[in-house]
Short mmCIF file of C-alpha atoms (C1' of nucleotides) in Angstrom, two decimals:
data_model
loop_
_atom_site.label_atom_id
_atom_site.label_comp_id
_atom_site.label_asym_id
_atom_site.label_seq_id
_atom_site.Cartn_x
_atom_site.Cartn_y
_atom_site.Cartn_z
CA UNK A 1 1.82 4.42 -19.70
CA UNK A 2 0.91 2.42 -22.63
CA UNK A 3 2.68 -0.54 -21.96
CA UNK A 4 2.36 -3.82 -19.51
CA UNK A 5 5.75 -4.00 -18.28
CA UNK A 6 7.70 -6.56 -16.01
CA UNK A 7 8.58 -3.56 -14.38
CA UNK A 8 5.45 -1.64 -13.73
CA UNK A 9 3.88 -4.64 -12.55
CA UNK A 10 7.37 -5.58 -10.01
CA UNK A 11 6.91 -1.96 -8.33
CA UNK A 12 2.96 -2.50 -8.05
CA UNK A 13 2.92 -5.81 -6.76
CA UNK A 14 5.65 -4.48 -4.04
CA UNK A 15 3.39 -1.94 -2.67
CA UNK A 16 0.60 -3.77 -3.06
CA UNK A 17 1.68 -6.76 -1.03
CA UNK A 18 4.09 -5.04 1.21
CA UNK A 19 0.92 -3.68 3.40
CA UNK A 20 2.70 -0.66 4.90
CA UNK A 21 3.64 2.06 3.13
CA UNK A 22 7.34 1.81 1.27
CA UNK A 23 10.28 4.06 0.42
CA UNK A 24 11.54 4.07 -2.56
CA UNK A 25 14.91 2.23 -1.38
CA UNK A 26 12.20 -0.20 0.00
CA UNK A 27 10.34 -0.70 -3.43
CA UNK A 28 13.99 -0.67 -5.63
CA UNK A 29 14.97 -3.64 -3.13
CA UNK A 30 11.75 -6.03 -3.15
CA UNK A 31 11.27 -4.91 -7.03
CA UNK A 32 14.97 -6.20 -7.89
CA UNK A 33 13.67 -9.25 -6.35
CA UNK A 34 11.78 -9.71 -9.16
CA UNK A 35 13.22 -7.64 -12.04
CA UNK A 36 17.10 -7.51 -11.30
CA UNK A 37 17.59 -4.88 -13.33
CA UNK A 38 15.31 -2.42 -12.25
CA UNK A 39 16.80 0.94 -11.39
CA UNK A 40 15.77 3.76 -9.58
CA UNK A 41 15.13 5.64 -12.60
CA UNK A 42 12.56 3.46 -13.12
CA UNK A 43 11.17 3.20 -9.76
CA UNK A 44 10.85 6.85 -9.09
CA UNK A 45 8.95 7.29 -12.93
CA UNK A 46 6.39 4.50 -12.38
CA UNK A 47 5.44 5.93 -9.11
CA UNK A 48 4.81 9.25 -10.29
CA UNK A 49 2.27 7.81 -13.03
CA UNK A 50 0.75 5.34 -10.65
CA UNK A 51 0.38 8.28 -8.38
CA UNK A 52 -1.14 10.49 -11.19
CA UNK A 53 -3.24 7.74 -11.88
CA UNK A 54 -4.49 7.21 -8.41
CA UNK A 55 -3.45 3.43 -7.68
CA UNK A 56 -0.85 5.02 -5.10
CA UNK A 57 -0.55 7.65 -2.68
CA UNK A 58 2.51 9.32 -0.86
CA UNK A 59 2.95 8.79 3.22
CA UNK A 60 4.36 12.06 3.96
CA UNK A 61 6.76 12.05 7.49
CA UNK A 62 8.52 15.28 8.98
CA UNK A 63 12.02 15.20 7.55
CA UNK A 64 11.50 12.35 5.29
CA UNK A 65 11.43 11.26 1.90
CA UNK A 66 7.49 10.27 0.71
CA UNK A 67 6.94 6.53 0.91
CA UNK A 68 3.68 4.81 -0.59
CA UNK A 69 0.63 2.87 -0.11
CA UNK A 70 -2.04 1.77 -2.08
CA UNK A 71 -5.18 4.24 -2.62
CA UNK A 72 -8.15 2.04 -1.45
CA UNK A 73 -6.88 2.10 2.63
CA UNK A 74 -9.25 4.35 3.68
CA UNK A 75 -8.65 6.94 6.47
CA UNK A 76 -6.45 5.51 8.80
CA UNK A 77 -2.71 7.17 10.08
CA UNK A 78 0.85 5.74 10.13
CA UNK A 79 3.42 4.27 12.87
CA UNK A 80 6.49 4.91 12.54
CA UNK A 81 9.35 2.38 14.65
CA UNK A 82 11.91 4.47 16.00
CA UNK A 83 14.11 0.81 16.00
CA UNK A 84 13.42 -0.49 12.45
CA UNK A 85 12.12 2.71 10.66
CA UNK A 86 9.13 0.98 8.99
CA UNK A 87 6.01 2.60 9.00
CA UNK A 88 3.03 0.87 9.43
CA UNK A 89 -0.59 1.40 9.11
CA UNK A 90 -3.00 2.01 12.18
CA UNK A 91 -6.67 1.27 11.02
CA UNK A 92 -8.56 3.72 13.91
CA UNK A 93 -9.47 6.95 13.84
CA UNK A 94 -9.79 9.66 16.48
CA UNK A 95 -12.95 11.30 17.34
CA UNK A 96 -13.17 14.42 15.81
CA UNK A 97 -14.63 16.19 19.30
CA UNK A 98 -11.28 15.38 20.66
CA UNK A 99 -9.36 17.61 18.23
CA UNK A 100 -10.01 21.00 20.03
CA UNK A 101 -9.08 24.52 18.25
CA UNK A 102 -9.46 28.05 18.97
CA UNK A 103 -12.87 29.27 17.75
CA UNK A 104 -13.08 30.76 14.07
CA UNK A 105 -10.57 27.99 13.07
CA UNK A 106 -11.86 25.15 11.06
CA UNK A 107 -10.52 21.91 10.65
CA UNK A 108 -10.19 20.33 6.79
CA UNK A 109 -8.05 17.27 7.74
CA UNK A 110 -5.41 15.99 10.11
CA UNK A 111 -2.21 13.59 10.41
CA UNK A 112 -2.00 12.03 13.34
CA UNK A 113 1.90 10.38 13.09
CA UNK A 114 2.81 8.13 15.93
CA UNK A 115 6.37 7.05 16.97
CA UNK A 116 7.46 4.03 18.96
CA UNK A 117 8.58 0.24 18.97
CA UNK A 118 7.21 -2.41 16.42
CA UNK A 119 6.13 -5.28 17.69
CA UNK A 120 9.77 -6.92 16.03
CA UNK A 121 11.67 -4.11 17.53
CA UNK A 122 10.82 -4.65 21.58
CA UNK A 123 13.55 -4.70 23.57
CA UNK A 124 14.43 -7.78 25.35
CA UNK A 125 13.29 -8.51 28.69
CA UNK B 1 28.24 32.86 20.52
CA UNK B 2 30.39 34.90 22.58
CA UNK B 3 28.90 38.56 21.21
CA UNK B 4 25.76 40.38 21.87
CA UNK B 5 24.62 41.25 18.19
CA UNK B 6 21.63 43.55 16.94
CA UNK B 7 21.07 40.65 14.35
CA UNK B 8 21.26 37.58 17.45
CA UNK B 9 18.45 40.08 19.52
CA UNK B 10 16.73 40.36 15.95
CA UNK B 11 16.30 36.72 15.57
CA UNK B 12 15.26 35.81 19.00
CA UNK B 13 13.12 38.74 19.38
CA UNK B 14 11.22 37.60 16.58
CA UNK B 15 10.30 34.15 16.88
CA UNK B 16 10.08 35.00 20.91
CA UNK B 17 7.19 37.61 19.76
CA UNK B 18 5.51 35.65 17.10
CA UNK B 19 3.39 33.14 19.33
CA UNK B 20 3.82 30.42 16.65
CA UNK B 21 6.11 28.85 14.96
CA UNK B 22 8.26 30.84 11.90
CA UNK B 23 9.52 29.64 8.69
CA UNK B 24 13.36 31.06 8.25
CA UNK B 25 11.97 33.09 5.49
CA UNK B 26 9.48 34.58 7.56
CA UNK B 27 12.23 35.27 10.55
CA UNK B 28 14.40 37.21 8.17
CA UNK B 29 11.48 39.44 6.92
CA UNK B 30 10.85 39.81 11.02
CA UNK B 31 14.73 40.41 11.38
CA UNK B 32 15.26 42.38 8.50
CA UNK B 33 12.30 45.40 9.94
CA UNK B 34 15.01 45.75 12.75
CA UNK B 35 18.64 45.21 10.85
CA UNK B 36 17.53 45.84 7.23
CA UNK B 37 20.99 44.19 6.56
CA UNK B 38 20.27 40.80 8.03
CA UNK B 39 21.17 38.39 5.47
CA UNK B 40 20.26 34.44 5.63
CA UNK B 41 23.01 33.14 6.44
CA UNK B 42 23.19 34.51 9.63
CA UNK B 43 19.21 33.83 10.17
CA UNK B 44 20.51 29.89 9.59
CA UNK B 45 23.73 30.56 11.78
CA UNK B 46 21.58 31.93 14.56
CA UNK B 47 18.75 29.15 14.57
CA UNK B 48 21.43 26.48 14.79
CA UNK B 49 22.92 27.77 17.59
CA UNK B 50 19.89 29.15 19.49
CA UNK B 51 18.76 25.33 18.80
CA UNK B 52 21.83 23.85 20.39
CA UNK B 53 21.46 26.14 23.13
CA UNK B 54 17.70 25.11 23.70
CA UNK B 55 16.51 28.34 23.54
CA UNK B 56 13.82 27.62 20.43
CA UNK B 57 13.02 23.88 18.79
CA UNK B 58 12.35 22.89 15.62
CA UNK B 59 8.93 22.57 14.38
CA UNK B 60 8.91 20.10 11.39
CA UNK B 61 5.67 19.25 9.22
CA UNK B 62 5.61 16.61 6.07
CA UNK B 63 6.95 17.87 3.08
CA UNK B 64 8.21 21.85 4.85
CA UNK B 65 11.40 23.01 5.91
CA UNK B 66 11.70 23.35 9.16
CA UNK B 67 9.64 26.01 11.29
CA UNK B 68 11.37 27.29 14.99
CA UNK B 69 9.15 28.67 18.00
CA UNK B 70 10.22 28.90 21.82
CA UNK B 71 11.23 25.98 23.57
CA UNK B 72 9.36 26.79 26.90
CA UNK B 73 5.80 25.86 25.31
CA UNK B 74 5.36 22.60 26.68
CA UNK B 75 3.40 20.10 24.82
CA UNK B 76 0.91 21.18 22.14
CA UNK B 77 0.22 20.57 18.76
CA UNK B 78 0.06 22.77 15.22
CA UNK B 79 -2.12 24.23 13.34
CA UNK B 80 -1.24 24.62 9.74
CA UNK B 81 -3.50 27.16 7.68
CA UNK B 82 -4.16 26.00 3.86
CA UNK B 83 -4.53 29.30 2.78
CA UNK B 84 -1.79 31.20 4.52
CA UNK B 85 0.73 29.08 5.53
CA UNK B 86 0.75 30.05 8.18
CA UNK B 87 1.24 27.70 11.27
CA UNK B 88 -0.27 27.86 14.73
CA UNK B 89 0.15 26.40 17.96
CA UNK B 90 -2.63 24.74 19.71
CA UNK B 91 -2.79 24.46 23.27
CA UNK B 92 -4.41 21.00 23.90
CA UNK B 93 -3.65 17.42 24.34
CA UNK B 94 -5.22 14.20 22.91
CA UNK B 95 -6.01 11.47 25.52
CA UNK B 96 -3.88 8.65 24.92
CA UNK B 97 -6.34 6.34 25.53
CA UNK B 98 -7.65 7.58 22.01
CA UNK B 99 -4.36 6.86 20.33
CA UNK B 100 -4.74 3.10 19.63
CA UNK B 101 -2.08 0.91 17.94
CA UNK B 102 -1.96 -3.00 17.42
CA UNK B 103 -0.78 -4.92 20.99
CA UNK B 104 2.68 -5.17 21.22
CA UNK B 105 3.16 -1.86 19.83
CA UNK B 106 4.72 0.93 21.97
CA UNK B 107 4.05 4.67 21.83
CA UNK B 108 6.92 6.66 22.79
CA UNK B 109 5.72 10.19 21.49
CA UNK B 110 3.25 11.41 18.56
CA UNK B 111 2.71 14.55 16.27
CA UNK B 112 -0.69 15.39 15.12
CA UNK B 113 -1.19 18.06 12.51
CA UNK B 114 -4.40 19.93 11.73
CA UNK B 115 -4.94 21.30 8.60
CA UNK B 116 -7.43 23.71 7.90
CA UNK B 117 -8.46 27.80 7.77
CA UNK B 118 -7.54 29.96 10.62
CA UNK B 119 -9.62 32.53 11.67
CA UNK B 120 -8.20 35.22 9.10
CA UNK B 121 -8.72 33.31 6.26
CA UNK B 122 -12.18 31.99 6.51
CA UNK B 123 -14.59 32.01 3.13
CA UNK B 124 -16.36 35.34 2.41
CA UNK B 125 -20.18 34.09 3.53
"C1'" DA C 1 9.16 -13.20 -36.69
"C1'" DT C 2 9.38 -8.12 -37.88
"C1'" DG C 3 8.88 -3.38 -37.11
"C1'" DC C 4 7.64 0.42 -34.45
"C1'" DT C 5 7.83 3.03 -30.55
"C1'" DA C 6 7.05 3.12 -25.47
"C1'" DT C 7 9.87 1.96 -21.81
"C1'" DT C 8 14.09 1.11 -19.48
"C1'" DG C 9 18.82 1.73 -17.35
"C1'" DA C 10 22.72 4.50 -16.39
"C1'" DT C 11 23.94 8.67 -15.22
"C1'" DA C 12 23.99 13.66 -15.55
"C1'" DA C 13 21.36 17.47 -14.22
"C1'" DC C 14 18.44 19.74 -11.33
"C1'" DT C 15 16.01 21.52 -6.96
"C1'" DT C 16 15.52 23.34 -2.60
"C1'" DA C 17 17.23 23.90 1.80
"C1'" DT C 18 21.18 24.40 4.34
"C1'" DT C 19 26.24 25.02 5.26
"C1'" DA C 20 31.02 26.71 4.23
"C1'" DT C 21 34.10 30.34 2.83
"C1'" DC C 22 36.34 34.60 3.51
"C1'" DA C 23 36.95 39.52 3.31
"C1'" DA C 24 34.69 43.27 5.70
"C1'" DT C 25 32.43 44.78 9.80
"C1'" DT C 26 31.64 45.48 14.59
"C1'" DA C 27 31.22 44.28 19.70
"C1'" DA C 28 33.90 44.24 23.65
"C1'" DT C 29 38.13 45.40 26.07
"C1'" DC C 30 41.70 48.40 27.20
"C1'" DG D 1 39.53 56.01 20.35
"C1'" DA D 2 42.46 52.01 19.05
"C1'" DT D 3 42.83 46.98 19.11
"C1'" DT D 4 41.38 42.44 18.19
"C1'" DA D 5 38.87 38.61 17.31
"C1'" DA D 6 34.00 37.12 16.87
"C1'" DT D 7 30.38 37.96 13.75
"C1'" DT D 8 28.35 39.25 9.53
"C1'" DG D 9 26.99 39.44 4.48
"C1'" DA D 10 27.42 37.76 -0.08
"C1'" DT D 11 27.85 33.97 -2.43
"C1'" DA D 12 29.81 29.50 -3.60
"C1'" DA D 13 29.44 24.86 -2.24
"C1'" DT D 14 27.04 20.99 -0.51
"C1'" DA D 15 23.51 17.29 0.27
"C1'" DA D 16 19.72 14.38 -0.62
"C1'" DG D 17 16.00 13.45 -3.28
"C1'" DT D 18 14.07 13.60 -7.64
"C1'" DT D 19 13.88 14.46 -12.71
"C1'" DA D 20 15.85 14.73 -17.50
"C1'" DT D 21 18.54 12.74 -21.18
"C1'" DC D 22 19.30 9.39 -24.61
"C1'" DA D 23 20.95 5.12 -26.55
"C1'" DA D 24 19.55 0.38 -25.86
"C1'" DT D 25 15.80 -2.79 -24.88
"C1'" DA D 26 11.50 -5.00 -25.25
"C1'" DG D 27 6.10 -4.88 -25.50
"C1'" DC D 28 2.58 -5.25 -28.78
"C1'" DA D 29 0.38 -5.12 -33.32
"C1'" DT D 30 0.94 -6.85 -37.74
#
DNA sequence: ATGCTATTGATAACTTATTATCAATTAATC
DNA sequence: GATTAATTGATAATAAGTTATCAATAGCAT
């Protein structure tokens, strides 16, 4: 894109702030919140060039549509509440020695997906 | 299903034999060396019911279709080669002590996938 | 402010996986 | 072997997410 649009910088600012990775329903919502106009034509062509361009990458899920994050997180993997359906960011890793496979296989990379309560979603006492 | 079918024995045979998890595709090439008139709609016809009758599960990874393997495998996670596409079971667990989310966050289950080269398809030294 | 053209919004079209349809086939019973 | 209804095969239909189309809008340079 050529062009600094109100747009552009709506779904940006979204995932930028937002902190956890977004669907797209997610970043049509808080960019109409800004832009009220904003469609999902939009939304879906803006993240394809800020994914091309590396400001964004997809959170892929089993069975789900890709939400996004931005780039500079770092390895980390995602929570998903089973209550709320957010997914949020876990900043750990595992240690590699833990992730055993047969010999002759080698690993390149992992997803480690975990499912479970929020802390907003705990049921009540 | 009320019947005992060549195509039903196919199916199950198959993914029974395979000691990981199959794509459909890959179940009707299985099916179809047995009943070379197996078409796909009865591969899809038999998974959904062999799934609501718990005899195989599901196996779902970001961004696939759905994969099916036995149901009596207990827990283990997969294995997914980047060169075949092929995916494999792998017989181990993580401790959960190494899973670590913020407090008030509660695990209920997890999926970790490996990606990587099997043993097959490991670079020519 | 004007003009040019990239971008947008609304919606149709597309994609891939899965499901429904229905005449033909076949397993199970007699 | 004949009967009968469940199952199959071929294909149309569906579903959900994403992409293409194109007239209208709006950045940006002048």
């Amino acid at each position: 894109m050529e062009r600094n649009t109100r747009q552009r910088n709506a779904i940006l600012d979204a995932i930028s702030e937002a902190g956890r990775p977004l669907s797209t329903q997610e970043i049509l919502a808080a960019g109409q919140a800004v832009v009220p106009s904003l469609s999902i034509a939009t939304v879906y062509r803006t993240l394809k060039d800020l994914t091309a361009e590396s400001w964004i990458l997809p959170v892929k899920l089993p069975g789900e549509a890709d939400r996004y994050e931005m780039t500079q997180l770092g390895d980390h993997y995602h929570f998903k509440c089973s209550a709320c359906s957010r997914v949020f960011d876990i900043h750990e890793r595992i240690k590699k020695s833990n992730l055993l496979v047969p010999r002759d296989f080698v690993i390149e990379k992992y997803d480690l997906i975990l499912y479970g309560r929020c802390s907003e979603c705990q049921p009540k006492p």
